[in-house]
mmCIF file of C-alpha atoms in Angstrom:
data_model
loop_
_atom_site.group_PDB
_atom_site.id
_atom_site.type_symbol
_atom_site.label_atom_id
_atom_site.label_comp_id
_atom_site.label_asym_id
_atom_site.label_seq_id
_atom_site.Cartn_x
_atom_site.Cartn_y
_atom_site.Cartn_z
ATOM 1 C CA MET A 1 125.440 89.051 70.770
ATOM 2 C CA LEU A 2 123.076 89.479 73.666
ATOM 3 C CA PHE A 3 123.761 88.450 77.221
ATOM 4 C CA SER A 4 121.419 86.971 79.768
ATOM 5 C CA HIS A 5 120.117 89.070 82.631
ATOM 6 C CA ASP A 6 122.783 87.625 84.917
ATOM 7 C CA GLY A 7 125.493 88.995 82.594
ATOM 8 C CA ILE A 8 127.324 85.698 82.825
ATOM 9 C CA HIS A 9 125.986 83.914 79.760
ATOM 10 C CA ASP A 10 125.476 84.622 76.106
ATOM 11 C CA SER A 11 121.685 84.457 75.742
ATOM 12 C CA GLN A 12 121.762 82.504 72.473
ATOM 13 C CA THR A 13 124.271 79.776 73.317
ATOM 14 C CA HIS A 14 124.414 79.896 77.131
ATOM 15 C CA LEU A 15 128.207 79.920 76.907
ATOM 16 C CA ALA A 16 130.169 82.348 79.083
ATOM 17 C CA SER A 17 129.895 86.014 78.127
ATOM 18 C CA PRO A 18 133.160 87.873 77.409
ATOM 19 C CA PRO A 19 133.265 89.766 80.756
ATOM 20 C CA TYR A 20 132.670 86.585 82.732
ATOM 21 C CA PHE A 21 135.165 84.647 80.605
ATOM 22 C CA TYR A 22 137.891 87.254 81.212
ATOM 23 C CA GLU A 23 137.201 87.121 84.945
ATOM 24 C CA GLN A 24 137.495 83.327 84.911
ATOM 25 C CA LEU A 25 140.682 83.526 82.863
ATOM 26 C CA GLY A 26 142.285 85.733 85.523
ATOM 27 C CA ARG A 27 141.326 83.201 88.206
ATOM 28 C CA GLU A 28 142.644 80.270 86.179
ATOM 29 C CA ILE A 29 145.956 82.039 85.534
ATOM 30 C CA SER A 30 146.337 82.539 89.306
ATOM 31 C CA LEU A 31 145.468 78.892 89.952
ATOM 32 C CA ALA A 32 147.967 77.727 87.327
ATOM 33 C CA ALA A 33 150.699 79.828 88.967
ATOM 34 C CA ARG A 34 149.973 78.297 92.383
ATOM 35 C CA THR A 35 149.773 74.700 91.156
ATOM 36 C CA HIS A 36 152.581 74.992 88.566
ATOM 37 C CA LYS A 37 150.299 73.384 85.990
ATOM 38 C CA PRO A 38 150.097 75.757 83.010
ATOM 39 C CA LEU A 39 146.699 76.260 81.482
ATOM 40 C CA ALA A 40 145.928 76.143 77.790
ATOM 41 C CA LEU A 41 143.590 78.272 75.731
ATOM 42 C CA ILE A 42 141.901 76.734 72.735
ATOM 43 C CA LYS A 43 140.269 79.009 70.177
ATOM 44 C CA ILE A 44 137.643 77.564 67.869
ATOM 45 C CA LEU A 45 136.436 79.442 64.820
ATOM 46 C CA PHE A 46 133.525 78.017 62.895
ATOM 47 C CA GLU A 47 132.149 79.114 59.567
ATOM 48 C CA ASN A 48 129.796 77.954 56.866
ATOM 49 C CA PRO A 49 131.996 77.290 53.824
ATOM 50 C CA GLU A 50 129.024 77.723 51.487
ATOM 51 C CA SER A 51 127.757 81.027 52.890
ATOM 52 C CA GLU A 52 129.014 84.158 54.622
ATOM 53 C CA GLN A 53 126.507 83.650 57.441
ATOM 54 C CA VAL A 54 126.335 80.802 59.934
ATOM 55 C CA ARG A 55 122.738 79.842 60.638
ATOM 56 C CA ALA A 56 121.458 80.308 64.189
ATOM 57 C CA HIS A 57 120.508 76.623 64.247
ATOM 58 C CA ASP A 58 124.109 75.639 63.489
ATOM 59 C CA ILE A 59 125.457 77.949 66.215
ATOM 60 C CA LEU A 60 123.069 76.470 68.784
ATOM 61 C CA HIS A 61 123.876 72.908 67.761
ATOM 62 C CA PHE A 62 127.623 73.586 67.784
ATOM 63 C CA SER A 63 127.456 75.206 71.234
ATOM 64 C CA HIS A 64 125.432 72.378 72.734
ATOM 65 C CA GLU A 65 127.694 69.676 71.337
ATOM 66 C CA LEU A 66 130.801 71.571 72.442
ATOM 67 C CA THR A 67 129.549 71.630 76.025
ATOM 68 C CA GLN A 68 129.106 67.848 75.784
ATOM 69 C CA LEU A 69 132.756 67.431 74.750
ATOM 70 C CA THR A 70 134.165 69.538 77.602
ATOM 71 C CA ARG A 71 134.564 68.924 81.304
ATOM 72 C CA LYS A 72 132.596 70.931 83.858
ATOM 73 C CA GLU A 73 135.656 72.833 85.100
ATOM 74 C CA GLU A 74 136.499 74.081 81.616
ATOM 75 C CA CYS A 75 135.134 77.522 80.821
ATOM 76 C CA ILE A 76 133.851 78.105 77.275
ATOM 77 C CA GLY A 77 133.482 81.748 76.325
ATOM 78 C CA ARG A 78 131.720 83.041 73.258
ATOM 79 C CA LEU A 79 134.019 85.898 72.335
ATOM 80 C CA GLY A 80 132.738 86.542 68.819
ATOM 81 C CA VAL A 81 129.823 85.625 66.610
ATOM 82 C CA ASN A 82 131.709 82.584 65.259
ATOM 83 C CA GLU A 83 134.453 82.309 67.874
ATOM 84 C CA VAL A 84 134.708 80.518 71.184
ATOM 85 C CA VAL A 85 137.683 80.139 73.515
ATOM 86 C CA ILE A 86 138.059 77.369 76.071
ATOM 87 C CA ILE A 87 140.206 77.489 79.205
ATOM 88 C CA ILE A 88 141.803 74.090 79.830
ATOM 89 C CA ARG A 89 143.301 73.404 83.256
ATOM 90 C CA ASP A 90 146.579 71.495 83.356
ATOM 91 C CA GLY A 91 146.880 72.295 79.683
ATOM 92 C CA HIS A 92 149.933 70.271 78.723
ATOM 93 C CA SER A 93 148.309 66.984 79.624
ATOM 94 C CA ASN A 94 144.753 67.810 78.525
ATOM 95 C CA ALA A 95 144.802 70.212 75.557
ATOM 96 C CA GLU A 96 146.129 67.861 72.866
ATOM 97 C CA GLN A 97 143.610 65.158 73.763
ATOM 98 C CA PHE A 98 140.803 67.685 73.714
ATOM 99 C CA ILE A 99 141.816 69.088 70.324
ATOM 100 C CA GLN A 100 141.959 65.577 68.910
ATOM 101 C CA ARG A 101 138.410 64.929 70.192
ATOM 102 C CA LEU A 102 137.262 68.200 68.617
ATOM 103 C CA LEU A 103 138.771 67.507 65.228
ATOM 104 C CA GLU A 104 137.459 63.936 65.165
ATOM 105 C CA SER A 105 133.978 64.851 66.357
ATOM 106 C CA THR A 106 131.214 64.540 63.819
ATOM 107 C CA SER A 107 128.590 65.871 66.220
ATOM 108 C CA LEU A 108 129.704 69.525 66.168
ATOM 109 C CA THR A 109 128.150 70.271 62.800
ATOM 110 C CA VAL A 110 124.771 69.553 61.281
ATOM 111 C CA ASP A 111 125.355 67.638 58.054
ATOM 112 C CA LYS A 112 128.905 69.021 57.895
ATOM 113 C CA THR A 113 127.651 72.579 57.401
ATOM 114 C CA LEU A 114 130.442 74.084 59.498
ATOM 115 C CA LEU A 115 134.170 74.269 58.929
ATOM 116 C CA ILE A 116 135.952 74.133 62.286
ATOM 117 C CA LYS A 117 139.377 75.732 62.834
ATOM 118 C CA VAL A 118 141.315 75.352 66.073
ATOM 119 C CA ALA A 119 144.320 77.131 67.606
ATOM 120 C CA LYS A 120 145.978 76.648 70.998
ATOM 121 C CA VAL A 121 148.490 78.293 73.283
ATOM 122 C CA TYR A 122 149.910 77.328 76.656
ATOM 123 C CA GLY A 123 150.234 79.844 79.446
ATOM 124 C CA GLU A 124 153.740 80.906 80.331
ATOM 125 C CA GLU A 125 155.026 81.735 83.799
ATOM 126 C CA ASP A 126 154.126 85.276 84.926
ATOM 127 C CA GLU A 127 152.064 85.902 81.783
ATOM 128 C CA ASP A 128 148.927 88.000 82.119
ATOM 129 C CA SER A 129 145.656 87.384 80.315
ATOM 130 C CA LEU A 130 146.195 90.114 77.719
ATOM 131 C CA HIS A 131 149.504 88.653 76.532
ATOM 132 C CA LEU A 132 148.087 85.134 76.541
ATOM 133 C CA LEU A 133 145.071 86.177 74.451
ATOM 134 C CA SER A 134 147.311 88.144 72.075
ATOM 135 C CA ARG A 135 149.428 85.057 71.477
ATOM 136 C CA LEU A 136 146.254 83.046 70.877
ATOM 137 C CA ASP A 137 145.149 85.546 68.226
ATOM 138 C CA ARG A 138 148.458 85.021 66.413
ATOM 139 C CA ALA A 139 148.490 81.216 66.781
ATOM 140 C CA GLU A 140 148.204 79.027 63.716
ATOM 141 C CA LEU A 141 144.725 77.673 62.996
ATOM 142 C CA ILE A 142 144.326 73.968 62.221
ATOM 143 C CA SER A 143 141.302 72.851 60.166
ATOM 144 C CA GLN A 144 139.225 69.712 60.486
#
């Protein structure tokens, strides 16, 4: 993955780069602690079930459509070639609705060329970003 000159965005998808995403996650954890509204993290893995490689066109289309499904205050980070993580504010009331929209969306893939898998976790009180991300890595993935 390459990053834009500002270091904030992935140059291919224009989603948040990992360093910027981690910085935003720290801020959102602090905000959640102050407002007592736990955040949620949603991990999305996408793959081409017919090939080991996901085409660049599919990645671009997926990324664009994903930004259309999210709200402006939600940060989408591209943390791997086929992995994005979204920070959802006030997670308990918003995460389930968002996941339902994701799984029902037909616009995320071009001619159903991608298999989408989703996992979620809710932030816990006094939990740091490393523990939250570790729990997300262990969370069960749900397929479309």
